[in-house]
Tab-separated table of C-alpha atoms in Angstrom:
chain	number	residue	atom	x	y	z
A	1	UNK	CA	-23.041	-7.849	7.488
A	2	UNK	CA	-22.912	-8.582	3.781
A	3	UNK	CA	-23.711	-12.181	2.904
A	4	UNK	CA	-20.225	-12.795	1.471
A	5	UNK	CA	-18.352	-11.159	4.375
A	6	UNK	CA	-16.151	-13.424	6.487
A	7	UNK	CA	-16.129	-12.521	10.219
A	8	UNK	CA	-12.714	-11.573	11.547
A	9	UNK	CA	-11.667	-13.181	14.824
A	10	UNK	CA	-9.187	-11.019	16.725
A	11	UNK	CA	-6.015	-12.644	18.069
A	12	UNK	CA	-5.329	-10.989	21.422
A	13	UNK	CA	-7.315	-8.223	23.077
A	14	UNK	CA	-6.818	-5.518	20.462
A	15	UNK	CA	-9.296	-2.839	19.437
A	16	UNK	CA	-8.736	-1.861	15.813
A	17	UNK	CA	-9.843	1.524	14.517
A	18	UNK	CA	-10.219	2.456	10.849
A	19	UNK	CA	-8.122	5.636	10.707
A	20	UNK	CA	-9.453	7.499	7.675
A	21	UNK	CA	-7.044	10.292	6.648
A	22	UNK	CA	-5.989	11.718	3.244
A	23	UNK	CA	-2.709	10.430	1.795
A	24	UNK	CA	-3.076	11.765	-1.752
A	25	UNK	CA	-4.905	14.369	-3.797
A	26	UNK	CA	-5.493	18.008	-2.813
A	27	UNK	CA	-5.976	17.165	0.869
A	28	UNK	CA	-2.970	14.816	0.966
A	29	UNK	CA	-0.953	17.792	2.225
A	30	UNK	CA	-2.444	17.053	5.643
A	31	UNK	CA	-1.600	13.335	5.635
A	32	UNK	CA	1.811	13.260	7.383
A	33	UNK	CA	0.540	15.399	10.275
A	34	UNK	CA	-2.561	13.215	10.617
A	35	UNK	CA	-0.538	10.001	10.718
A	36	UNK	CA	1.954	11.344	13.268
A	37	UNK	CA	-0.753	12.693	15.587
A	38	UNK	CA	-2.738	9.461	15.371
A	39	UNK	CA	0.376	7.436	16.145
A	40	UNK	CA	1.182	9.611	19.157
A	41	UNK	CA	-2.339	9.216	20.545
A	42	UNK	CA	-2.187	5.424	20.211
A	43	UNK	CA	1.250	5.181	21.812
A	44	UNK	CA	0.132	7.288	24.760
A	45	UNK	CA	-3.041	5.260	25.258
A	46	UNK	CA	-1.290	1.912	24.967
A	47	UNK	CA	1.189	2.900	27.681
A	48	UNK	CA	-1.771	3.077	30.066
A	49	UNK	CA	-5.125	1.338	29.502
A	50	UNK	CA	-5.684	1.628	25.757
A	51	UNK	CA	-9.401	1.987	25.055
A	52	UNK	CA	-11.705	0.279	27.556
A	53	UNK	CA	-8.765	-1.842	28.696
A	54	UNK	CA	-7.811	-3.004	25.201
A	55	UNK	CA	-4.708	-2.155	23.211
A	56	UNK	CA	-5.403	0.171	20.276
A	57	UNK	CA	-4.303	-0.410	16.681
A	58	UNK	CA	-4.968	1.894	13.728
A	59	UNK	CA	-5.908	0.492	10.327
A	60	UNK	CA	-5.067	3.331	7.930
A	61	UNK	CA	-7.517	4.054	5.095
A	62	UNK	CA	-6.546	6.618	2.453
A	63	UNK	CA	-9.287	9.275	2.430
A	64	UNK	CA	-7.744	11.154	-0.500
A	65	UNK	CA	-9.606	9.029	-3.064
A	66	UNK	CA	-13.138	9.130	-4.436
A	67	UNK	CA	-15.589	9.122	-1.504
A	68	UNK	CA	-17.362	5.956	-2.639
A	69	UNK	CA	-14.047	4.105	-2.921
A	70	UNK	CA	-13.147	5.145	0.620
A	71	UNK	CA	-16.586	4.162	1.888
A	72	UNK	CA	-16.334	0.723	0.267
A	73	UNK	CA	-12.983	0.058	1.939
A	74	UNK	CA	-14.233	1.175	5.345
A	75	UNK	CA	-17.418	-0.827	4.815
A	76	UNK	CA	-15.462	-3.962	3.975
A	77	UNK	CA	-13.430	-3.594	7.167
A	78	UNK	CA	-16.591	-3.212	9.241
A	79	UNK	CA	-18.372	-6.060	7.419
A	80	UNK	CA	-15.497	-8.406	8.161
A	81	UNK	CA	-15.281	-7.371	11.815
A	82	UNK	CA	-11.718	-6.135	11.307
A	83	UNK	CA	-12.408	-2.751	12.897
A	84	UNK	CA	-14.709	-1.720	15.729
A	85	UNK	CA	-14.633	2.054	15.270
A	86	UNK	CA	-13.867	4.711	12.660
A	87	UNK	CA	-11.969	7.957	13.245
A	88	UNK	CA	-9.991	10.604	11.394
A	89	UNK	CA	-9.968	13.828	9.397
A	90	UNK	CA	-11.452	13.817	5.879
A	91	UNK	CA	-13.714	16.025	3.839
A	92	UNK	CA	-17.441	15.860	4.494
A	93	UNK	CA	-18.131	14.244	1.116
A	94	UNK	CA	-16.184	11.234	2.396
A	95	UNK	CA	-18.024	11.362	5.724
A	96	UNK	CA	-21.397	11.307	3.972
A	97	UNK	CA	-20.378	8.306	1.865
A	98	UNK	CA	-18.917	6.416	4.838
A	99	UNK	CA	-21.962	7.133	7.000
A	100	UNK	CA	-24.259	5.909	4.247
A	101	UNK	CA	-22.252	2.654	4.108
A	102	UNK	CA	-21.694	1.852	7.805
A	103	UNK	CA	-23.779	4.367	9.766
A	104	UNK	CA	-25.182	3.092	13.057
A	105	UNK	CA	-23.021	-0.029	13.177
A	106	UNK	CA	-19.827	1.295	14.794
A	107	UNK	CA	-18.806	4.493	16.553
A	108	UNK	CA	-17.529	7.104	14.095
A	109	UNK	CA	-15.413	9.969	15.492
A	110	UNK	CA	-15.373	12.572	12.717
A	111	UNK	CA	-12.576	15.012	13.451
A	112	UNK	CA	-12.954	17.730	10.795
A	113	UNK	CA	-14.732	21.079	10.981
A	114	UNK	CA	-18.193	20.489	9.607
A	115	UNK	CA	-21.341	22.086	8.298
A	116	UNK	CA	-23.756	20.922	11.012
A	117	UNK	CA	-25.385	18.024	12.801
A	118	UNK	CA	-25.506	14.427	11.573
A	119	UNK	CA	-27.940	12.423	13.712
A	120	UNK	CA	-26.799	8.978	12.553
A	121	UNK	CA	-26.421	6.768	15.672
A	122	UNK	CA	-22.779	6.432	16.688
A	123	UNK	CA	-21.557	9.429	14.658
A	124	UNK	CA	-19.821	12.122	16.708
A	125	UNK	CA	-18.959	15.446	15.050
A	126	UNK	CA	-15.900	16.687	16.907
A	127	UNK	CA	-14.848	19.690	14.849
A	128	UNK	CA	-15.778	23.344	14.715
A	129	UNK	CA	-18.940	24.447	12.926
A	130	UNK	CA	-20.108	27.764	11.434
A	131	UNK	CA	-21.901	28.965	14.561
A	132	UNK	CA	-18.722	28.921	16.670
A	133	UNK	CA	-16.103	29.365	13.955
A	134	UNK	CA	-16.863	31.194	10.713
A	135	UNK	CA	-19.676	33.481	11.870
A	136	UNK	CA	-17.970	34.933	14.984
A	137	UNK	CA	-14.779	35.332	12.925
A	138	UNK	CA	-16.658	37.329	10.281
A	139	UNK	CA	-18.174	39.464	13.029
A	140	UNK	CA	-14.722	40.145	14.527
A	141	UNK	CA	-13.337	41.146	11.144
A	142	UNK	CA	-16.267	43.513	10.623
A	143	UNK	CA	-15.736	45.187	13.977
A	144	UNK	CA	-11.935	45.285	13.950
A	145	UNK	CA	-11.081	45.608	10.251
A	146	UNK	CA	-14.241	46.964	8.661
A	147	UNK	CA	-14.674	43.913	6.418
A	148	UNK	CA	-18.329	43.458	5.552
A	149	UNK	CA	-18.692	42.658	1.842
A	150	UNK	CA	-17.749	39.030	1.426
A	151	UNK	CA	-17.149	36.854	-1.622
A	152	UNK	CA	-17.296	33.104	-0.917
A	153	UNK	CA	-14.814	30.945	-2.841
A	154	UNK	CA	-15.048	27.249	-2.059
A	155	UNK	CA	-14.665	23.737	-3.341
A	156	UNK	CA	-17.793	22.210	-4.807
A	157	UNK	CA	-18.988	19.657	-2.255
A	158	UNK	CA	-21.236	19.550	0.778
A	159	UNK	CA	-19.184	21.408	3.449
A	160	UNK	CA	-18.390	24.552	1.420
A	161	UNK	CA	-21.854	24.667	-0.140
A	162	UNK	CA	-23.756	24.327	3.145
A	163	UNK	CA	-21.331	26.599	5.019
A	164	UNK	CA	-21.654	29.251	2.315
A	165	UNK	CA	-25.443	29.058	2.483
A	166	UNK	CA	-25.335	29.255	6.286
A	167	UNK	CA	-23.128	32.355	6.150
A	168	UNK	CA	-25.396	33.986	3.580
A	169	UNK	CA	-28.479	33.434	5.721
A	170	UNK	CA	-26.787	34.386	9.000
A	171	UNK	CA	-25.306	37.631	7.665
A	172	UNK	CA	-28.482	38.747	5.900
A	173	UNK	CA	-29.837	41.875	7.541
A	174	UNK	CA	-26.591	42.608	9.394
A	175	UNK	CA	-23.815	45.042	8.559
A	176	UNK	CA	-22.131	42.220	6.638
A	177	UNK	CA	-23.304	40.428	3.520
A	178	UNK	CA	-22.333	37.764	1.006
A	179	UNK	CA	-22.092	39.495	-2.368
A	180	UNK	CA	-21.023	36.477	-4.449
A	181	UNK	CA	-20.426	32.722	-4.210
A	182	UNK	CA	-18.163	30.669	-6.456
A	183	UNK	CA	-17.543	26.925	-6.126
A	184	UNK	CA	-14.838	25.057	-8.023
A	185	UNK	CA	-13.982	21.341	-8.281
A	186	UNK	CA	-11.650	19.892	-5.665
A	187	UNK	CA	-8.241	19.795	-7.342
A	188	UNK	CA	-8.489	23.192	-9.060
A	189	UNK	CA	-5.071	24.755	-9.714
A	190	UNK	CA	-5.862	27.823	-11.834
A	191	UNK	CA	-7.972	30.471	-10.070
A	192	UNK	CA	-7.430	33.356	-12.476
A	193	UNK	CA	-11.058	33.386	-13.622
A	194	UNK	CA	-12.277	33.522	-10.021
A	195	UNK	CA	-9.746	36.152	-8.984
A	196	UNK	CA	-10.662	38.421	-11.882
A	197	UNK	CA	-14.180	38.733	-10.408
A	198	UNK	CA	-12.908	40.083	-7.071
A	199	UNK	CA	-13.438	43.808	-7.521
A	200	UNK	CA	-12.063	45.754	-4.496
A	201	UNK	CA	-14.764	48.342	-5.089
A	202	UNK	CA	-17.376	45.686	-4.398
A	203	UNK	CA	-15.634	43.141	-2.166
A	204	UNK	CA	-13.395	43.681	0.861
A	205	UNK	CA	-13.185	40.101	2.111
A	206	UNK	CA	-13.023	36.536	0.774
A	207	UNK	CA	-14.359	33.600	2.779
A	208	UNK	CA	-12.099	30.772	1.609
A	209	UNK	CA	-13.741	27.356	1.782
A	210	UNK	CA	-10.923	25.721	-0.168
A	211	UNK	CA	-9.120	22.604	1.033
A	212	UNK	CA	-5.438	21.713	1.084
A	213	UNK	CA	-3.483	22.252	-2.104
A	214	UNK	CA	-6.367	24.194	-3.650
A	215	UNK	CA	-5.952	26.819	-0.926
A	216	UNK	CA	-2.201	26.887	-1.573
A	217	UNK	CA	-2.729	27.668	-5.267
A	218	UNK	CA	-5.408	30.243	-4.504
A	219	UNK	CA	-3.268	32.088	-1.953
A	220	UNK	CA	-0.234	32.236	-4.241
A	221	UNK	CA	-2.253	33.593	-7.159
A	222	UNK	CA	-4.218	35.987	-4.940
A	223	UNK	CA	-0.991	37.550	-3.644
A	224	UNK	CA	0.644	37.596	-7.088
A	225	UNK	CA	-2.200	39.774	-8.403
A	226	UNK	CA	-1.740	42.231	-5.533
A	227	UNK	CA	-5.174	41.569	-4.049
A	228	UNK	CA	-3.724	41.251	-0.524
A	229	UNK	CA	-3.365	45.025	-0.441
A	230	UNK	CA	-7.119	45.672	-0.547
A	231	UNK	CA	-8.977	42.425	0.253
A	232	UNK	CA	-8.739	40.321	3.426
A	233	UNK	CA	-9.172	36.560	3.515
A	234	UNK	CA	-10.846	34.380	6.152
A	235	UNK	CA	-10.694	30.584	6.256
A	236	UNK	CA	-11.947	27.866	8.617
A	237	UNK	CA	-9.587	25.366	6.970
A	238	UNK	CA	-6.200	27.009	6.310
A	239	UNK	CA	-3.571	25.762	8.774
A	240	UNK	CA	0.205	25.695	9.115
A	241	UNK	CA	0.769	23.167	6.305
A	242	UNK	CA	-1.081	25.487	3.937
A	243	UNK	CA	1.122	28.401	4.985
A	244	UNK	CA	4.256	26.347	4.307
A	245	UNK	CA	2.932	25.323	0.908
A	246	UNK	CA	2.056	28.877	-0.088
A	247	UNK	CA	5.299	30.502	0.992
A	248	UNK	CA	5.878	33.448	3.288
A	249	UNK	CA	4.741	36.126	0.828
A	250	UNK	CA	1.315	34.709	0.040
A	251	UNK	CA	-0.592	35.403	3.231
A	252	UNK	CA	-0.774	39.118	4.047
A	253	UNK	CA	-4.268	39.829	5.315
A	254	UNK	CA	-5.142	36.152	5.766
A	255	UNK	CA	-7.011	35.076	8.916
A	256	UNK	CA	-7.979	31.609	10.099
A	257	UNK	CA	-10.473	30.453	12.724
A	258	UNK	CA	-9.875	27.170	14.538
A	259	UNK	CA	-9.956	25.472	17.924
A	260	UNK	CA	-6.230	24.754	17.744
A	261	UNK	CA	-3.076	26.416	16.435
A	262	UNK	CA	0.483	25.217	16.909
A	263	UNK	CA	1.350	28.497	18.655
A	264	UNK	CA	-1.812	28.686	20.756
A	265	UNK	CA	0.202	28.823	23.972
A	266	UNK	CA	-2.357	27.426	26.430
A	267	UNK	CA	-1.197	24.910	29.020
A	268	UNK	CA	-3.118	22.125	27.281
A	269	UNK	CA	-1.804	22.901	23.795
A	270	UNK	CA	1.784	23.237	25.019
A	271	UNK	CA	1.551	19.788	26.617
A	272	UNK	CA	0.657	18.228	23.271
A	273	UNK	CA	3.273	20.242	21.378
A	274	UNK	CA	5.998	19.180	23.796
A	275	UNK	CA	5.056	15.493	23.612
A	276	UNK	CA	4.765	15.641	19.815
A	277	UNK	CA	8.177	17.185	19.218
A	278	UNK	CA	9.851	14.969	21.803
A	279	UNK	CA	8.431	11.926	20.002
A	280	UNK	CA	9.080	12.936	16.373
A	281	UNK	CA	11.961	15.407	16.621
A	282	UNK	CA	12.703	18.749	14.944
A	283	UNK	CA	11.793	17.489	11.449
A	284	UNK	CA	8.369	16.236	12.437
A	285	UNK	CA	5.393	16.946	10.163
A	286	UNK	CA	3.870	20.304	11.022
A	287	UNK	CA	1.617	20.227	14.062
A	288	UNK	CA	-1.633	21.953	13.159
A	289	UNK	CA	-5.407	21.949	13.615
A	290	UNK	CA	-5.985	19.090	11.162
A	291	UNK	CA	-3.367	16.817	12.710
A	292	UNK	CA	-4.443	17.708	16.232
A	293	UNK	CA	-8.035	16.857	15.319
A	294	UNK	CA	-6.917	13.303	14.538
A	295	UNK	CA	-5.222	13.084	17.938
A	296	UNK	CA	-8.475	14.450	19.355
A	297	UNK	CA	-10.572	11.770	17.634
A	298	UNK	CA	-8.518	8.869	19.020
A	299	UNK	CA	-8.500	10.348	22.511
A	300	UNK	CA	-12.253	10.899	22.210
A	301	UNK	CA	-12.775	7.187	21.566
A	302	UNK	CA	-10.742	6.463	24.688
A	303	UNK	CA	-12.894	8.865	26.681
A	304	UNK	CA	-16.044	7.146	25.428
A	305	UNK	CA	-14.601	3.781	26.376
A	306	UNK	CA	-13.768	5.069	29.848
A	307	UNK	CA	-17.208	6.564	30.466
A	308	UNK	CA	-19.347	3.897	28.761
A	309	UNK	CA	-17.223	0.785	29.284
A	310	UNK	CA	-17.110	-0.029	25.565
A	311	UNK	CA	-17.502	1.509	22.115
A	312	UNK	CA	-20.750	-0.270	21.418
A	313	UNK	CA	-23.079	2.145	19.610
A	314	UNK	CA	-25.926	1.516	22.045
A	315	UNK	CA	-23.654	2.080	25.047
A	316	UNK	CA	-22.271	5.404	23.850
A	317	UNK	CA	-25.711	6.511	22.672
A	318	UNK	CA	-27.010	6.151	26.223
A	319	UNK	CA	-24.367	8.516	27.640
A	320	UNK	CA	-25.839	11.456	29.543
A	321	UNK	CA	-25.691	14.805	27.726
A	322	UNK	CA	-23.463	17.656	28.842
A	323	UNK	CA	-20.360	15.563	29.422
A	324	UNK	CA	-17.190	17.667	29.989
A	325	UNK	CA	-13.593	16.600	29.459
A	326	UNK	CA	-10.143	18.128	28.890
A	327	UNK	CA	-8.104	18.009	25.679
A	328	UNK	CA	-5.313	19.948	23.922
A	329	UNK	CA	-8.090	22.334	22.856
A	330	UNK	CA	-8.989	22.997	26.503
A	331	UNK	CA	-12.273	22.130	28.148
A	332	UNK	CA	-14.770	20.441	25.812
A	333	UNK	CA	-18.450	19.668	26.346
A	334	UNK	CA	-20.344	17.006	24.482
A	335	UNK	CA	-23.737	18.337	23.371
A	336	UNK	CA	-25.582	15.395	21.843
A	337	UNK	CA	-23.129	14.249	19.186
A	338	UNK	CA	-21.460	17.665	18.809
A	339	UNK	CA	-18.581	19.199	20.748
A	340	UNK	CA	-18.703	22.706	22.172
A	341	UNK	CA	-15.196	24.124	22.320
A	342	UNK	CA	-13.125	27.279	22.496
A	343	UNK	CA	-12.327	28.767	19.068
A	344	UNK	CA	-9.657	31.337	18.193
A	345	UNK	CA	-8.985	33.745	15.362
A	346	UNK	CA	-5.392	34.019	14.163
A	347	UNK	CA	-3.599	36.168	11.601
A	348	UNK	CA	-1.029	34.694	9.245
A	349	UNK	CA	2.451	36.070	9.799
A	350	UNK	CA	4.650	34.594	7.089
A	351	UNK	CA	4.676	30.863	7.798
A	352	UNK	CA	3.074	31.071	11.238
A	353	UNK	CA	-0.192	32.095	12.841
A	354	UNK	CA	-0.476	34.694	15.580
A	355	UNK	CA	-3.624	34.316	17.675
A	356	UNK	CA	-5.590	37.570	17.823
A	357	UNK	CA	-8.542	36.707	20.028
A	358	UNK	CA	-10.736	33.949	21.389
A	359	UNK	CA	-14.006	34.220	19.460
A	360	UNK	CA	-16.045	31.360	20.983
A	361	UNK	CA	-16.075	29.637	24.359
A	362	UNK	CA	-17.140	26.242	25.605
A	363	UNK	CA	-20.701	26.483	26.894
């Protein structure tokens, strides 16, 4: 604890969680879905046993700001004892900053797809990763669509950079290859210079590692130039909010890989969808992989509390490996601090996704 921090003494048996989700900036497009899914998870838990027998309360932190600003706010909450865990969806640049500030002190349920392992005590990486998301999707598109010459277009921070490098190394020596990589600042709105480099004679697929509103702008401009007719797109991050933002005509030939889609149709996913729309009505924020991941993170904390008796970092760190549990994504298995999960590939159809195939399974 910082020397000037004042300990917070809880009134009542409440467990407060810093809920770190974007409310502004390029990734702010996800915010309403994140907030609604987090609220639903808390309401469901508090109708039963909460987390480890304590009522749950979310303390919302806006993750759409500079990573160091977000990390300072989360750090201040932890320093003062006002929160006992951290959860939510946010870009990996924010995760790195938050982990540097509070790593090892409280449990941190990171919901987003990610570039790989983070061994900081108490950090759990709940999202998809290249080995079970992007790479099997690229393989499927090679086999089914003949797409093998990929251009990577991503935002310039840790997740796109590391994921692009992973794809380049993994595809080397196969029938697929990365022929170019371009990274642009988060918040880019004009992609004409990037799009002009996409020669259909040299490239037949784009791996999009663009977040939120950046992906919306890219998809609109991509379609406007007629590139959809000759070049496919693959993204681990595009979800239903992005489709709505882009408009129905911007997504021909666009594929997404994720552990959850609103139209997935499994028994587990339908249960969440039904509860969500009953709670928030027909005008609810779009239910999608990003929002669902926030629901997943809160429910994960509850599962840890149930198994370990508390969210103390030492207690959860002592949990036996290979722990299985059920979620809206189906059966999940905790492997160290990573989750193994089923992953699906879906094709955009106007403003919706149509699942094509399951490309990874829980192991």
